[in-house]
C-alpha positions as a Markdown table, in Angstrom:
| # | Residue | x | y | z |
|---|---|---|---|---|
| 1 | Met | 33.6 | -68.1 | -24.3 |
| 2 | Thr | 36.8 | -67.0 | -25.1 |
| 3 | His | 39.4 | -67.2 | -23.3 |
| 4 | Ala | 42.5 | -65.4 | -22.2 |
| 5 | Asp | 45.3 | -67.2 | -24.6 |
| 6 | Asp | 42.3 | -66.1 | -27.6 |
| 7 | Thr | 42.2 | -62.7 | -27.5 |
| 8 | Ile | 44.9 | -60.5 | -30.0 |
| 9 | Arg | 45.5 | -57.6 | -28.3 |
| 10 | Val | 46.5 | -55.0 | -30.7 |
| 11 | Leu | 47.6 | -51.5 | -29.3 |
| 12 | Ile | 47.2 | -48.9 | -32.5 |
| 13 | Pro | 50.0 | -45.0 | -31.3 |
| 14 | Leu | 47.7 | -42.9 | -31.6 |
| 15 | Lys | 46.8 | -39.7 | -29.2 |
| 16 | Val | 43.0 | -38.0 | -29.4 |
| 17 | Arg | 43.3 | -35.0 | -28.6 |
| 18 | Lys | 40.3 | -31.7 | -29.2 |
| 19 | Lys | 40.4 | -29.5 | -31.3 |
| 20 | Asn | 37.6 | -26.6 | -32.1 |
| 21 | Gly | 35.7 | -28.6 | -29.1 |
| 22 | Arg | 35.8 | -31.8 | -31.6 |
| 23 | Pro | 38.1 | -35.1 | -31.1 |
| 24 | Lys | 41.0 | -35.4 | -33.3 |
| 25 | Ile | 43.6 | -38.4 | -33.5 |
| 26 | Leu | 46.2 | -37.3 | -34.2 |
| 27 | Pro | 49.6 | -40.1 | -35.7 |
| 28 | Pro | 52.8 | -40.6 | -34.4 |
| 29 | Ala | 55.5 | -38.1 | -33.9 |
| 30 | Asp | 57.3 | -40.3 | -36.3 |
| 31 | Tyr | 55.3 | -40.8 | -38.6 |
| 32 | Leu | 55.9 | -39.6 | -42.1 |
| 33 | Pro | 53.2 | -39.6 | -44.4 |
| 34 | Ser | 53.4 | -41.4 | -47.9 |
| 35 | Glu | 55.2 | -39.4 | -51.3 |
| 36 | Asp | 51.1 | -40.9 | -53.0 |
| 37 | Gln | 48.7 | -38.4 | -50.8 |
| 38 | Thr | 46.4 | -37.0 | -52.0 |
| 39 | Gln | 44.7 | -33.1 | -52.6 |
| 40 | Asp | 44.5 | -30.5 | -49.4 |
| 41 | Pro | 40.4 | -30.3 | -48.8 |
| 42 | His | 40.6 | -27.0 | -48.2 |
| 43 | Ile | 40.9 | -27.0 | -51.6 |
| 44 | Leu | 39.0 | -29.3 | -53.2 |
| 45 | Arg | 35.7 | -27.6 | -50.8 |
| 46 | Ala | 37.0 | -23.9 | -52.0 |
| 47 | Ile | 36.8 | -25.0 | -56.0 |
| 48 | Gly | 33.5 | -26.2 | -54.8 |
| 49 | Arg | 32.4 | -23.2 | -53.4 |
| 50 | Ala | 33.9 | -21.2 | -56.0 |
| 51 | Trp | 31.7 | -23.3 | -58.4 |
| 52 | Gly | 29.0 | -23.0 | -56.2 |
| 53 | Trp | 29.1 | -19.3 | -56.3 |
| 54 | Arg | 30.0 | -18.5 | -60.1 |
| 55 | Arg | 26.7 | -21.0 | -61.0 |
| 56 | Arg | 24.7 | -18.4 | -58.8 |
| 57 | Met | 26.1 | -14.8 | -60.3 |
| 58 | Asp | 26.1 | -15.9 | -63.6 |
| 59 | Ala | 22.2 | -17.0 | -63.1 |
| 60 | Gly | 22.1 | -13.2 | -62.3 |
| 61 | Glu | 20.6 | -14.2 | -58.4 |
| 62 | Phe | 23.2 | -11.2 | -57.4 |
| 63 | Ser | 24.5 | -8.9 | -59.4 |
| 64 | Thr | 27.3 | -8.2 | -57.5 |
| 65 | Ile | 30.2 | -9.5 | -55.6 |
| 66 | Gln | 28.9 | -7.7 | -52.5 |
| 67 | Glu | 25.6 | -9.0 | -52.5 |
| 68 | Leu | 26.9 | -12.8 | -52.5 |
| 69 | Ala | 29.2 | -12.2 | -50.0 |
| 70 | Glu | 25.8 | -11.3 | -47.8 |
| 71 | Ala | 24.0 | -13.6 | -48.8 |
| 72 | Val | 26.6 | -16.0 | -47.7 |
| 73 | Gly | 27.9 | -14.9 | -44.2 |
| 74 | Leu | 31.6 | -14.0 | -45.3 |
| 75 | Ala | 33.7 | -11.0 | -46.2 |
| 76 | Glu | 33.7 | -9.6 | -49.6 |
| 77 | Arg | 37.6 | -9.1 | -49.8 |
| 78 | His | 37.3 | -13.3 | -49.2 |
| 79 | Val | 34.6 | -14.1 | -51.7 |
| 80 | Ser | 36.8 | -11.7 | -53.9 |
| 81 | Arg | 39.6 | -14.2 | -53.7 |
| 82 | Gln | 37.9 | -17.8 | -53.2 |
| 83 | Leu | 35.7 | -16.8 | -56.0 |
| 84 | Arg | 39.0 | -16.7 | -58.8 |
| 85 | Leu | 39.5 | -20.4 | -58.1 |
| 86 | Ala | 36.2 | -21.1 | -60.8 |
| 87 | Tyr | 38.7 | -19.1 | -63.4 |
| 88 | Leu | 41.3 | -22.0 | -63.1 |
| 89 | Ala | 42.5 | -23.5 | -65.9 |
| 90 | Pro | 39.9 | -26.5 | -67.2 |
| 91 | Glu | 43.3 | -28.9 | -66.8 |
| 92 | Val | 44.9 | -27.0 | -63.7 |
| 93 | Leu | 41.0 | -28.0 | -62.4 |
| 94 | Lys | 40.3 | -31.0 | -64.0 |
| 95 | Arg | 44.3 | -33.0 | -61.5 |
| 96 | Leu | 43.6 | -31.0 | -58.8 |
| 97 | Thr | 39.6 | -32.2 | -58.9 |
| 98 | Cys | 39.7 | -35.8 | -60.1 |
| 99 | Gly | 43.3 | -36.6 | -60.5 |
| 100 | Arg | 43.7 | -35.6 | -57.2 |
| 101 | Glu | 47.7 | -34.4 | -57.1 |
| 102 | Ala | 48.6 | -32.4 | -55.1 |
| 103 | Ser | 50.0 | -29.2 | -56.4 |
| 104 | Ser | 53.5 | -26.8 | -55.3 |
| 105 | Val | 50.4 | -24.2 | -54.0 |
| 106 | Ser | 48.5 | -22.9 | -51.2 |
| 107 | Leu | 45.1 | -22.1 | -51.2 |
| 108 | Tyr | 46.6 | -18.5 | -50.8 |
| 109 | Asp | 48.2 | -18.7 | -53.8 |
| 110 | Leu | 46.0 | -20.8 | -56.2 |
| 111 | Cys | 43.9 | -17.7 | -56.1 |
| 112 | Phe | 45.7 | -15.0 | -57.8 |
| 113 | Leu | 46.9 | -18.1 | -59.9 |
| 114 | Ala | 43.5 | -17.6 | -61.7 |
| 115 | Gly | 44.1 | -14.5 | -64.3 |
| 116 | Glu | 47.4 | -16.1 | -65.0 |
| 117 | Ala | 47.6 | -17.9 | -68.7 |
| 118 | Trp | 46.0 | -21.0 | -68.7 |
| 119 | Gly | 50.8 | -22.6 | -69.6 |
| 120 | Glu | 51.6 | -20.3 | -66.8 |
| 121 | Gln | 48.8 | -21.5 | -63.9 |
| 122 | Phe | 49.9 | -25.3 | -64.8 |
| 123 | Glu | 53.6 | -25.1 | -65.2 |
| 124 | Arg | 53.4 | -22.8 | -61.1 |
| 125 | Val | 50.9 | -25.0 | -59.7 |
| 126 | Phe | 52.0 | -28.3 | -60.6 |
| 127 | Asp | 56.3 | -28.0 | -60.4 |
């Protein structure tokens, strides 16, 4: 049997709020994230989705981006922009996905870097 003297109580100053109908744990207001953060999960998800779409198009499942967009239920413009992530430089993809290094650009800007030379992509993403 446990006595009151044997119990250790730990207080963790977190808040639970609902976001999009789901509970989300929020850190304390004075919390500063560490410098060694991993990559944004939205970027990782977008890269994975872009590669999946690229494979499906290369396999001949879809002949146009419009067909792909209709099949996945997204706007053609969005699919076109996100599909560019599958054409990023190999070194950039490796460091973003395997190295989990945080990029200095947003996901939106990363989509437009695919059209640049691979050396320029690397410099702009990891400055």
